[in-house]
PDB file of C-alpha atoms in Angstrom:
ATOM      1  CA  UNK A   1      11.555 137.630  56.291  1.00 45.00           C
ATOM      2  CA  UNK A   2      10.666 139.182  59.631  1.00 54.00           C
ATOM      3  CA  UNK A   3      12.947 138.620  62.563  1.00 62.00           C
ATOM      4  CA  UNK A   4      16.198 140.036  63.720  1.00 81.00           C
ATOM      5  CA  UNK A   5      17.163 143.548  62.701  1.00 92.00           C
ATOM      6  CA  UNK A   6      20.530 143.778  61.037  1.00 95.00           C
ATOM      7  CA  UNK A   7      22.865 146.481  59.818  1.00 97.00           C
ATOM      8  CA  UNK A   8      26.026 146.248  57.768  1.00 96.00           C
ATOM      9  CA  UNK A   9      28.628 148.850  58.691  1.00 96.00           C
ATOM     10  CA  UNK A  10      31.752 149.237  56.568  1.00 93.00           C
ATOM     11  CA  UNK A  11      33.291 152.705  56.575  1.00 94.00           C
ATOM     12  CA  UNK A  12      36.554 154.403  55.736  1.00 87.00           C
ATOM     13  CA  UNK A  13      35.609 157.500  57.725  1.00 91.00           C
ATOM     14  CA  UNK A  14      35.150 156.152  61.254  1.00 94.00           C
ATOM     15  CA  UNK A  15      33.684 159.427  62.586  1.00 93.00           C
ATOM     16  CA  UNK A  16      30.718 158.598  64.830  1.00 95.00           C
ATOM     17  CA  UNK A  17      30.636 154.940  63.857  1.00 96.00           C
ATOM     18  CA  UNK A  18      31.153 153.637  67.405  1.00 97.00           C
ATOM     19  CA  UNK A  19      28.265 155.739  68.733  1.00 96.00           C
ATOM     20  CA  UNK A  20      26.035 154.603  65.875  1.00 97.00           C
ATOM     21  CA  UNK A  21      26.898 150.953  66.436  1.00 97.00           C
ATOM     22  CA  UNK A  22      26.375 151.248  70.190  1.00 96.00           C
ATOM     23  CA  UNK A  23      23.032 152.922  69.553  1.00 95.00           C
ATOM     24  CA  UNK A  24      21.939 150.162  67.206  1.00 96.00           C
ATOM     25  CA  UNK A  25      23.062 147.425  69.601  1.00 96.00           C
ATOM     26  CA  UNK A  26      21.225 149.164  72.461  1.00 94.00           C
ATOM     27  CA  UNK A  27      18.092 148.988  70.304  1.00 93.00           C
ATOM     28  CA  UNK A  28      18.594 145.252  69.715  1.00 92.00           C
ATOM     29  CA  UNK A  29      20.189 145.330  66.279  1.00 95.00           C
ATOM     30  CA  UNK A  30      22.814 142.882  65.053  1.00 95.00           C
ATOM     31  CA  UNK A  31      25.805 144.391  63.297  1.00 97.00           C
ATOM     32  CA  UNK A  32      27.814 142.932  60.443  1.00 94.00           C
ATOM     33  CA  UNK A  33      31.090 144.576  59.611  1.00 94.00           C
ATOM     34  CA  UNK A  34      34.286 144.281  57.614  1.00 89.00           C
ATOM     35  CA  UNK A  35      38.016 144.538  58.321  1.00 85.00           C
ATOM     36  CA  UNK A  36      39.050 147.824  59.897  1.00 88.00           C
ATOM     37  CA  UNK A  37      35.522 148.833  60.847  1.00 92.00           C
ATOM     38  CA  UNK A  38      34.969 145.521  62.658  1.00 93.00           C
ATOM     39  CA  UNK A  39      38.253 145.983  64.537  1.00 93.00           C
ATOM     40  CA  UNK A  40      37.325 149.561  65.503  1.00 95.00           C
ATOM     41  CA  UNK A  41      33.970 148.414  66.853  1.00 96.00           C
ATOM     42  CA  UNK A  42      35.418 145.392  68.638  1.00 96.00           C
ATOM     43  CA  UNK A  43      38.084 147.566  70.342  1.00 95.00           C
ATOM     44  CA  UNK A  44      35.252 149.807  71.544  1.00 95.00           C
ATOM     45  CA  UNK A  45      33.457 146.795  73.019  1.00 95.00           C
ATOM     46  CA  UNK A  46      30.685 146.699  70.421  1.00 96.00           C
ATOM     47  CA  UNK A  47      29.604 143.211  69.437  1.00 93.00           C
ATOM     48  CA  UNK A  48      29.864 142.614  65.696  1.00 95.00           C
ATOM     49  CA  UNK A  49      29.753 139.684  63.362  1.00 93.00           C
ATOM     50  CA  UNK A  50      32.352 139.842  60.638  1.00 91.00           C
ATOM     51  CA  UNK A  51      31.102 139.573  57.078  1.00 88.00           C
ATOM     52  CA  UNK A  52      33.256 136.512  56.466  1.00 90.00           C
ATOM     53  CA  UNK A  53      31.331 134.688  59.217  1.00 89.00           C
ATOM     54  CA  UNK A  54      28.127 135.342  57.273  1.00 89.00           C
ATOM     55  CA  UNK A  55      29.493 134.516  53.837  1.00 87.00           C
ATOM     56  CA  UNK A  56      31.615 131.559  54.920  1.00 85.00           C
ATOM     57  CA  UNK A  57      34.322 133.053  52.749  1.00 85.00           C
ATOM     58  CA  UNK A  58      37.351 135.069  53.891  1.00 82.00           C
ATOM     59  CA  UNK A  59      38.312 138.493  52.639  1.00 82.00           C
ATOM     60  CA  UNK A  60      40.617 137.840  49.701  1.00 80.00           C
ATOM     61  CA  UNK A  61      42.958 139.621  47.322  1.00 84.00           C
ATOM     62  CA  UNK A  62      44.346 141.922  50.030  1.00 77.00           C
ATOM     63  CA  UNK A  63      40.837 143.016  51.025  1.00 74.00           C
ATOM     64  CA  UNK A  64      39.668 143.775  47.490  1.00 76.00           C
ATOM     65  CA  UNK A  65      36.871 141.205  47.854  1.00 81.00           C
ATOM     66  CA  UNK A  66      34.891 141.310  51.099  1.00 81.00           C
ATOM     67  CA  UNK A  67      31.229 142.071  50.551  1.00 82.00           C
ATOM     68  CA  UNK A  68      30.761 141.011  46.935  1.00 82.00           C
ATOM     69  CA  UNK A  69      28.826 137.871  47.852  1.00 87.00           C
ATOM     70  CA  UNK A  70      25.218 136.650  47.412  1.00 87.00           C
ATOM     71  CA  UNK A  71      24.708 136.437  51.190  1.00 90.00           C
ATOM     72  CA  UNK A  72      25.456 140.153  51.424  1.00 91.00           C
ATOM     73  CA  UNK A  73      23.825 141.449  48.263  1.00 91.00           C
ATOM     74  CA  UNK A  74      20.887 139.070  48.611  1.00 93.00           C
ATOM     75  CA  UNK A  75      20.390 140.411  52.137  1.00 93.00           C
ATOM     76  CA  UNK A  76      20.326 143.963  50.776  1.00 95.00           C
ATOM     77  CA  UNK A  77      18.255 143.378  47.635  1.00 95.00           C
ATOM     78  CA  UNK A  78      15.580 140.981  48.942  1.00 94.00           C
ATOM     79  CA  UNK A  79      12.025 142.271  48.978  1.00 92.00           C
ATOM     80  CA  UNK A  80      10.070 141.000  51.998  1.00 90.00           C
ATOM     81  CA  UNK A  81       6.799 141.499  50.118  1.00 90.00           C
ATOM     82  CA  UNK A  82       7.783 138.886  47.538  1.00 90.00           C
ATOM     83  CA  UNK A  83       7.090 135.266  48.447  1.00 93.00           C
ATOM     84  CA  UNK A  84       9.727 134.009  46.015  1.00 91.00           C
ATOM     85  CA  UNK A  85      12.368 136.266  47.578  1.00 91.00           C
ATOM     86  CA  UNK A  86      11.478 135.036  51.065  1.00 89.00           C
ATOM     87  CA  UNK A  87      11.614 131.412  49.929  1.00 94.00           C
ATOM     88  CA  UNK A  88      15.009 131.872  48.279  1.00 92.00           C
ATOM     89  CA  UNK A  89      16.398 133.714  51.295  1.00 90.00           C
ATOM     90  CA  UNK A  90      15.319 130.879  53.578  1.00 92.00           C
ATOM     91  CA  UNK A  91      16.641 128.259  51.155  1.00 93.00           C
ATOM     92  CA  UNK A  92      20.089 129.887  51.088  1.00 92.00           C
ATOM     93  CA  UNK A  93      20.315 130.961  54.735  1.00 89.00           C
ATOM     94  CA  UNK A  94      20.258 134.665  53.916  1.00 91.00           C
ATOM     95  CA  UNK A  95      18.973 137.090  56.540  1.00 92.00           C
ATOM     96  CA  UNK A  96      17.861 140.548  55.415  1.00 93.00           C
ATOM     97  CA  UNK A  97      19.729 143.749  56.123  1.00 95.00           C
ATOM     98  CA  UNK A  98      17.673 146.840  56.955  1.00 94.00           C
ATOM     99  CA  UNK A  99      20.521 149.331  57.190  1.00 96.00           C
ATOM    100  CA  UNK A 100      23.685 149.701  55.125  1.00 96.00           C
ATOM    101  CA  UNK A 101      26.228 152.177  56.474  1.00 96.00           C
ATOM    102  CA  UNK A 102      29.016 152.676  53.965  1.00 94.00           C
ATOM    103  CA  UNK A 103      31.328 155.472  53.000  1.00 89.00           C
ATOM    104  CA  UNK A 104      33.797 155.114  50.220  1.00 81.00           C
ATOM    105  CA  UNK A 105      37.565 154.882  50.173  1.00 76.00           C
ATOM    106  CA  UNK A 106      39.090 158.375  50.199  1.00 74.00           C
ATOM    107  CA  UNK A 107      40.137 158.335  46.537  1.00 77.00           C
ATOM    108  CA  UNK A 108      40.101 162.116  46.034  1.00 79.00           C
ATOM    109  CA  UNK A 109      42.064 162.814  49.232  1.00 80.00           C
ATOM    110  CA  UNK A 110      44.649 160.164  48.405  1.00 74.00           C
ATOM    111  CA  UNK A 111      45.185 161.189  44.800  1.00 80.00           C
ATOM    112  CA  UNK A 112      45.844 164.864  45.588  1.00 85.00           C
ATOM    113  CA  UNK A 113      48.646 164.015  48.009  1.00 86.00           C
ATOM    114  CA  UNK A 114      52.154 164.898  46.893  1.00 90.00           C
ATOM    115  CA  UNK A 115      54.019 161.797  45.730  1.00 89.00           C
ATOM    116  CA  UNK A 116      51.050 159.426  45.657  1.00 85.00           C
ATOM    117  CA  UNK A 117      51.809 156.398  43.518  1.00 89.00           C
ATOM    118  CA  UNK A 118      49.571 154.949  40.865  1.00 87.00           C
ATOM    119  CA  UNK A 119      49.358 151.781  42.992  1.00 86.00           C
ATOM    120  CA  UNK A 120      48.059 153.768  46.010  1.00 83.00           C
ATOM    121  CA  UNK A 121      45.532 155.552  43.846  1.00 82.00           C
ATOM    122  CA  UNK A 122      44.281 152.316  42.317  1.00 81.00           C
ATOM    123  CA  UNK A 123      43.853 150.657  45.716  1.00 79.00           C
ATOM    124  CA  UNK A 124      41.617 153.574  46.744  1.00 72.00           C
ATOM    125  CA  UNK A 125      39.090 152.891  44.005  1.00 74.00           C
ATOM    126  CA  UNK A 126      36.197 151.387  45.953  1.00 76.00           C
ATOM    127  CA  UNK A 127      34.236 148.534  44.384  1.00 76.00           C
ATOM    128  CA  UNK A 128      32.188 146.912  47.151  1.00 84.00           C
ATOM    129  CA  UNK A 129      31.057 150.199  48.697  1.00 87.00           C
ATOM    130  CA  UNK A 130      29.396 151.598  45.572  1.00 88.00           C
ATOM    131  CA  UNK A 131      27.835 148.190  44.866  1.00 91.00           C
ATOM    132  CA  UNK A 132      26.262 148.079  48.343  1.00 90.00           C
ATOM    133  CA  UNK A 133      25.107 151.711  48.155  1.00 93.00           C
ATOM    134  CA  UNK A 134      23.462 151.097  44.795  1.00 93.00           C
ATOM    135  CA  UNK A 135      21.867 147.840  45.976  1.00 94.00           C
ATOM    136  CA  UNK A 136      20.439 149.556  49.068  1.00 94.00           C
ATOM    137  CA  UNK A 137      19.219 152.483  46.969  1.00 93.00           C
ATOM    138  CA  UNK A 138      17.503 150.079  44.581  1.00 93.00           C
ATOM    139  CA  UNK A 139      15.721 148.499  47.543  1.00 94.00           C
ATOM    140  CA  UNK A 140      15.123 151.786  49.403  1.00 91.00           C
ATOM    141  CA  UNK A 141      11.610 150.770  50.402  1.00 91.00           C
ATOM    142  CA  UNK A 142      13.115 148.151  52.724  1.00 93.00           C
ATOM    143  CA  UNK A 143      16.728 149.179  53.286  1.00 94.00           C
ATOM    144  CA  UNK A 144      18.133 152.437  54.616  1.00 93.00           C
ATOM    145  CA  UNK A 145      21.494 153.530  53.297  1.00 94.00           C
ATOM    146  CA  UNK A 146      23.724 155.986  55.162  1.00 94.00           C
ATOM    147  CA  UNK A 147      26.859 157.324  53.500  1.00 93.00           C
ATOM    148  CA  UNK A 148      27.775 160.207  55.791  1.00 93.00           C
ATOM    149  CA  UNK A 149      28.367 160.354  59.557  1.00 95.00           C
ATOM    150  CA  UNK A 150      26.048 163.382  59.741  1.00 94.00           C
ATOM    151  CA  UNK A 151      23.144 160.966  59.077  1.00 93.00           C
ATOM    152  CA  UNK A 152      23.758 158.690  62.069  1.00 95.00           C
ATOM    153  CA  UNK A 153      21.982 160.764  64.712  1.00 94.00           C
ATOM    154  CA  UNK A 154      18.861 161.171  62.594  1.00 93.00           C
ATOM    155  CA  UNK A 155      18.713 157.434  61.973  1.00 94.00           C
ATOM    156  CA  UNK A 156      18.856 156.662  65.704  1.00 95.00           C
ATOM    157  CA  UNK A 157      16.271 159.369  66.462  1.00 92.00           C
ATOM    158  CA  UNK A 158      13.856 157.968  63.893  1.00 92.00           C
ATOM    159  CA  UNK A 159      14.310 154.453  65.242  1.00 93.00           C
ATOM    160  CA  UNK A 160      13.377 155.797  68.683  1.00 91.00           C
ATOM    161  CA  UNK A 161      10.387 157.800  67.419  1.00 90.00           C
ATOM    162  CA  UNK A 162       8.954 155.389  64.853  1.00 87.00           C
ATOM    163  CA  UNK A 163      10.753 152.049  65.283  1.00 86.00           C
ATOM    164  CA  UNK A 164      12.103 152.444  61.755  1.00 87.00           C
ATOM    165  CA  UNK A 165      13.717 154.966  59.494  1.00 89.00           C
ATOM    166  CA  UNK A 166      11.156 156.992  57.544  1.00 83.00           C
ATOM    167  CA  UNK A 167      10.841 156.586  53.817  1.00 84.00           C
ATOM    168  CA  UNK A 168      11.616 160.294  53.400  1.00 81.00           C
ATOM    169  CA  UNK A 169      14.950 159.876  55.132  1.00 80.00           C
TER     170      UNK A 169
END
């Protein structure tokens, strides 16, 4: 499963995301992204591939379903040390992800606002984000997960120093 280095970036908090994406691109990484994050990166001149180009399936249900797809979760969960995983990835055209950058919808901030409706609160319950975070955590030996903009600089520094993010990080 060696080859291109890929990151999936899908964040509600856009703080530092353009600098991270530029840093990854400068280091030769490909970037997959969703909706608003993809638009933010594209406006900043950062080349991204939208998740729907990878999955062959558009975002549906008003954005409720974007990343819940075998080509995304397979890319996160695949173990490159397992021959059967590599064979299945090749068979299904799935390319591994080494970095998942996700932060969750701002549920707490939305629900404490005066006059927030139940509908607004419900739409700020993240489904795909926690699923990707948990998948990356399960496969931590091969996939780095970043959930906070304060982690971005360290990730880029480690890539420069070691060519990869350390297991400790």
